[in-house]
PDB file of C-alpha atoms in Angstrom:
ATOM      1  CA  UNK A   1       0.000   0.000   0.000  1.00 42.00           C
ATOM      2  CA  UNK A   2       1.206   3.468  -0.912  1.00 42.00           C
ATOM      3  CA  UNK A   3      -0.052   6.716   0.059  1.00 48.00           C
ATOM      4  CA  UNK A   4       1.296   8.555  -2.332  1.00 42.00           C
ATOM      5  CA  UNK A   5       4.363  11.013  -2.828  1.00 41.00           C
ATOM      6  CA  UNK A   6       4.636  14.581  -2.104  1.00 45.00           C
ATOM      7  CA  UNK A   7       6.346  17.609   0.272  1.00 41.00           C
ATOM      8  CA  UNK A   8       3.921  18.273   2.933  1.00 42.00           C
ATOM      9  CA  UNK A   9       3.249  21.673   4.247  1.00 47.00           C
ATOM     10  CA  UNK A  10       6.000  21.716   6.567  1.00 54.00           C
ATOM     11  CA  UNK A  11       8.328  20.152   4.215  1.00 66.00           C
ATOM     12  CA  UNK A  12       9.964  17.540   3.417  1.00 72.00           C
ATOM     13  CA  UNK A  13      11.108  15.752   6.649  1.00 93.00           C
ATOM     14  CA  UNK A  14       7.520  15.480   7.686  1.00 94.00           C
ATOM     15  CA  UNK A  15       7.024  13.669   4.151  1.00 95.00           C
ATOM     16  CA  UNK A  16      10.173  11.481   5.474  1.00 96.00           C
ATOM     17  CA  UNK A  17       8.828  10.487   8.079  1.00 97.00           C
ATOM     18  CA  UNK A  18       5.263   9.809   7.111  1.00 97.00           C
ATOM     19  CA  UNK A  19       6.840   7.516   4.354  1.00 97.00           C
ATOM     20  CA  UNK A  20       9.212   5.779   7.766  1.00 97.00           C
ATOM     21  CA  UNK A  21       5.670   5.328   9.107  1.00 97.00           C
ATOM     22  CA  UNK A  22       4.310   3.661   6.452  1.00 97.00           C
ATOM     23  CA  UNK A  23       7.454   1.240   6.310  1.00 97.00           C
ATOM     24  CA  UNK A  24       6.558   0.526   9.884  1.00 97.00           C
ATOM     25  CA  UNK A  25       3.297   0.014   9.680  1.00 97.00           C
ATOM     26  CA  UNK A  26       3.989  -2.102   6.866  1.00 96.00           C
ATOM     27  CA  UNK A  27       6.645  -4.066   8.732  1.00 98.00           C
ATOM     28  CA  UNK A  28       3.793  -5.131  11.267  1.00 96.00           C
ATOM     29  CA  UNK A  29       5.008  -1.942  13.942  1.00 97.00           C
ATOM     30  CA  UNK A  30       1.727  -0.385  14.219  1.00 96.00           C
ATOM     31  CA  UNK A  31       2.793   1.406  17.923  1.00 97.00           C
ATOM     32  CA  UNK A  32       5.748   2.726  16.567  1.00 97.00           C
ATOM     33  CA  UNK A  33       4.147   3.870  13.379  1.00 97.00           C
ATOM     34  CA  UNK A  34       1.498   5.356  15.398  1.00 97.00           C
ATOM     35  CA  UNK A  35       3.733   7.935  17.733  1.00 97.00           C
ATOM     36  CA  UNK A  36       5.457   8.875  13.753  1.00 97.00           C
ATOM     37  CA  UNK A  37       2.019   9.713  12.595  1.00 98.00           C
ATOM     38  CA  UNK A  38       1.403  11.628  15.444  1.00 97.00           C
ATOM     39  CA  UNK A  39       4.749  13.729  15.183  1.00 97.00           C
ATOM     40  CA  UNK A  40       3.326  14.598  11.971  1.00 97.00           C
ATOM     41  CA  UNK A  41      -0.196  15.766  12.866  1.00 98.00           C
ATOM     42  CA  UNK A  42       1.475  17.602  15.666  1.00 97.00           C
ATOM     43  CA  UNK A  43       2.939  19.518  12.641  1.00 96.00           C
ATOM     44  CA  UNK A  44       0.840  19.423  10.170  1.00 96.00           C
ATOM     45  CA  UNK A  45      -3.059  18.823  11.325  1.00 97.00           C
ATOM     46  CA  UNK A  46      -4.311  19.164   8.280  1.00 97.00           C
ATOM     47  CA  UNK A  47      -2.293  16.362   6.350  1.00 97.00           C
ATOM     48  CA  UNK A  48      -4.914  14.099   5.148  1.00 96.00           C
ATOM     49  CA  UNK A  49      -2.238  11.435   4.067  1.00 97.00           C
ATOM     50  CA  UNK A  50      -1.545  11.269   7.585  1.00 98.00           C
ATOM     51  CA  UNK A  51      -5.131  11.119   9.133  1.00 98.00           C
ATOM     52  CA  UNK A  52      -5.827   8.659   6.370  1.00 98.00           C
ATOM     53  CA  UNK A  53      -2.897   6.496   8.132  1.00 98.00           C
ATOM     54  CA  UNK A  54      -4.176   6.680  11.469  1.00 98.00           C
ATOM     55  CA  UNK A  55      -7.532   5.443   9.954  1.00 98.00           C
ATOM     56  CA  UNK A  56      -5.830   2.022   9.124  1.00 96.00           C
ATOM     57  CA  UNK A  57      -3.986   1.728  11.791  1.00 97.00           C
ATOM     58  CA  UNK A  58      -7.021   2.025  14.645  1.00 96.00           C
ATOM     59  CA  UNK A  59      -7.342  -0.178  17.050  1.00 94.00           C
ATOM     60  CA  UNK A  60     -11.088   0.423  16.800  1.00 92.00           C
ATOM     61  CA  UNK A  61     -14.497   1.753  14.740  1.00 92.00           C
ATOM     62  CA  UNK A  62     -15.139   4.547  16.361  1.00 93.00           C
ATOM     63  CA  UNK A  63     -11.268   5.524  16.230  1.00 96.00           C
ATOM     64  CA  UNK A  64     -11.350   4.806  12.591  1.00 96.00           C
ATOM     65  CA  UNK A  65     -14.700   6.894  11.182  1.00 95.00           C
ATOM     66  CA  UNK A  66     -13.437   9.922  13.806  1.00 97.00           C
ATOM     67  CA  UNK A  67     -10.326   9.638  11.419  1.00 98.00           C
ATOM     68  CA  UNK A  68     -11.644   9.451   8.171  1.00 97.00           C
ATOM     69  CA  UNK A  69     -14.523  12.145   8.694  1.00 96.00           C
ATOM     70  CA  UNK A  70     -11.229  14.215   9.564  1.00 98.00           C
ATOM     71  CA  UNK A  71      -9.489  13.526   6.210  1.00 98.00           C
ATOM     72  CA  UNK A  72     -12.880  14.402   4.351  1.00 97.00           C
ATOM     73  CA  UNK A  73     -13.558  17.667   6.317  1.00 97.00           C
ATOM     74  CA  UNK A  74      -9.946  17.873   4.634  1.00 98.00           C
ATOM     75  CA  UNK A  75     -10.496  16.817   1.540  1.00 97.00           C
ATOM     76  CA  UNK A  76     -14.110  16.000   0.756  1.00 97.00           C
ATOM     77  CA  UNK A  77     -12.768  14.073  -2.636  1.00 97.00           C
ATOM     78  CA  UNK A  78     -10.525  11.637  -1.253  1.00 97.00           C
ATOM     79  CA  UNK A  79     -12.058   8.267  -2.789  1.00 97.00           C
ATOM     80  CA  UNK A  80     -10.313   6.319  -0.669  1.00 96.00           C
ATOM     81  CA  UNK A  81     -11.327   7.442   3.031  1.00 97.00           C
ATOM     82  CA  UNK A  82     -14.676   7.327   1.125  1.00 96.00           C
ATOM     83  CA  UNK A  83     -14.461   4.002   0.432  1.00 96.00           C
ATOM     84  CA  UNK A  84     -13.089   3.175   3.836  1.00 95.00           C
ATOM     85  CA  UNK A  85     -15.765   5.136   5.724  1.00 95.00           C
ATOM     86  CA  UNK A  86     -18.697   3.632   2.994  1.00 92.00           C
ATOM     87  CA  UNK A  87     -16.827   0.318   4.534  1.00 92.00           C
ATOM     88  CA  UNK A  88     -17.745   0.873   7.725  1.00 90.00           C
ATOM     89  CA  UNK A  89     -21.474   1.632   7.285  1.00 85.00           C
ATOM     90  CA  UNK A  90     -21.970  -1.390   5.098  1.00 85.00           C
ATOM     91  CA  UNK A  91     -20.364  -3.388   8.197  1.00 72.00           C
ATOM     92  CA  UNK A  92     -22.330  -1.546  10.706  1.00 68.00           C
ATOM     93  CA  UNK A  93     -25.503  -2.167   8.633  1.00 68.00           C
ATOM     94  CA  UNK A  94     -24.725  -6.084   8.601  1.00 57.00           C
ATOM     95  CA  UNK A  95     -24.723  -6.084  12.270  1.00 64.00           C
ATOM     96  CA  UNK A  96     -27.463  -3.977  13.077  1.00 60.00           C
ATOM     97  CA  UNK A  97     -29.352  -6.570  10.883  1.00 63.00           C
ATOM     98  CA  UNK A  98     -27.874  -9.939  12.248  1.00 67.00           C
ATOM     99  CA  UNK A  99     -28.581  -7.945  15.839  1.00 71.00           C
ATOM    100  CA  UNK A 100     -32.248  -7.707  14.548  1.00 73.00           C
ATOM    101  CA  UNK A 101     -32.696 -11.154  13.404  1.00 75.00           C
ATOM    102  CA  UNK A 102     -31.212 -12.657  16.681  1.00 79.00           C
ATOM    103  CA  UNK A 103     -33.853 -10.432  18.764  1.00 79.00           C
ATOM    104  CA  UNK A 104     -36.807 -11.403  16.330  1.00 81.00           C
ATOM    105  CA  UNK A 105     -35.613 -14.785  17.003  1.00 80.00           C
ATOM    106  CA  UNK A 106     -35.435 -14.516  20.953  1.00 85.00           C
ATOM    107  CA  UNK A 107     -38.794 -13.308  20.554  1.00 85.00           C
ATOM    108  CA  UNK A 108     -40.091 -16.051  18.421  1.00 84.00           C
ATOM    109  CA  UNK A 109     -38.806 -18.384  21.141  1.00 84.00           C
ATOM    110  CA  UNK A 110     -40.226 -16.490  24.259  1.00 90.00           C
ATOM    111  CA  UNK A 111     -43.805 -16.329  22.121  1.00 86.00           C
ATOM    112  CA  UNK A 112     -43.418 -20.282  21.686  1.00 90.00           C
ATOM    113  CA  UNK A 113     -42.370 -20.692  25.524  1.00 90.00           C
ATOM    114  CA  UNK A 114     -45.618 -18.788  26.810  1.00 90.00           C
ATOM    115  CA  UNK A 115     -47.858 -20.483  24.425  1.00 91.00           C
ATOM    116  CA  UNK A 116     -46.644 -23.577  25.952  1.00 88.00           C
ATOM    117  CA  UNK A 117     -46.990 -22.699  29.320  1.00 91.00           C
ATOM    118  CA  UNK A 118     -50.969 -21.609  28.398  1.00 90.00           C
ATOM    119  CA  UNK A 119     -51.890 -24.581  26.884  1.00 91.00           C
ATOM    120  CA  UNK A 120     -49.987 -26.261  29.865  1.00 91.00           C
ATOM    121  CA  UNK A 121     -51.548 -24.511  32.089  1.00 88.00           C
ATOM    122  CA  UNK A 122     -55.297 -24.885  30.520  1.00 88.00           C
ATOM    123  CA  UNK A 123     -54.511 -28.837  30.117  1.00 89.00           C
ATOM    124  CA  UNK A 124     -54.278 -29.040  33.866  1.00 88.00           C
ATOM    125  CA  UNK A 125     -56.662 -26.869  34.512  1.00 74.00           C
TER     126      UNK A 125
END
């Protein structure tokens, strides 16, 4: 994966060591590329190659949409955090869903258990 090549705002050893980052992260180093990411939004808040970095490297969903929203309040074109973030709602939709169909399920089941328990219940009546 490549992020692309040019001079960020601040210059070139920000662009240095976004590109050691990526190595790193690529090497399997995500802590380490983490704290070089950071270095560079602590410089340059506004670099979206960056943000788009820490995106992929989150430990987590709500870590990783925060990031992306922040590259397209950026850069509202960037396909890719588009893509990621479009991702992310297809996932989130899949679980909402499976979420439904286990309570519709659980409620199937409790229906079935009281019905039972009537007829039971009228039987020995």
């Amino acid at each position: 994966m490549t992020l692309g090549r040019r001079d960020t705002e601040s210059g070139p050893n920000l662009e240095h060591l976004l590109q050691n980052a990526v190595r790193t992260w690529q090497s399997g180093n995500i802590a380490g590329a983490r704290i070089m990411v950071e270095n560079v939004l602590e410089n340059d808040k506004r670099n979206e190659r960056a943000w788009l970095l820490m995106a992929k490297m989150a430990n987590n969903e709500v870590d990783r949409r925060r990031y992306l929203e922040t590259v397209l309040e950026i850069n509202p074109r960037n396909t890719q955090a588009r893509q990621l973030l479009n991702q992310l709602d297809s996932a989130l939709k899949g679980t909402e869903n499976s979420s439904m169909r286990i309570g519709i399920v659980l409620l199937v089941g409790i229906a079935i258990v009281l019905i039972a328990v009537v007829i039971i219940a009228l039987v020995i009546a």
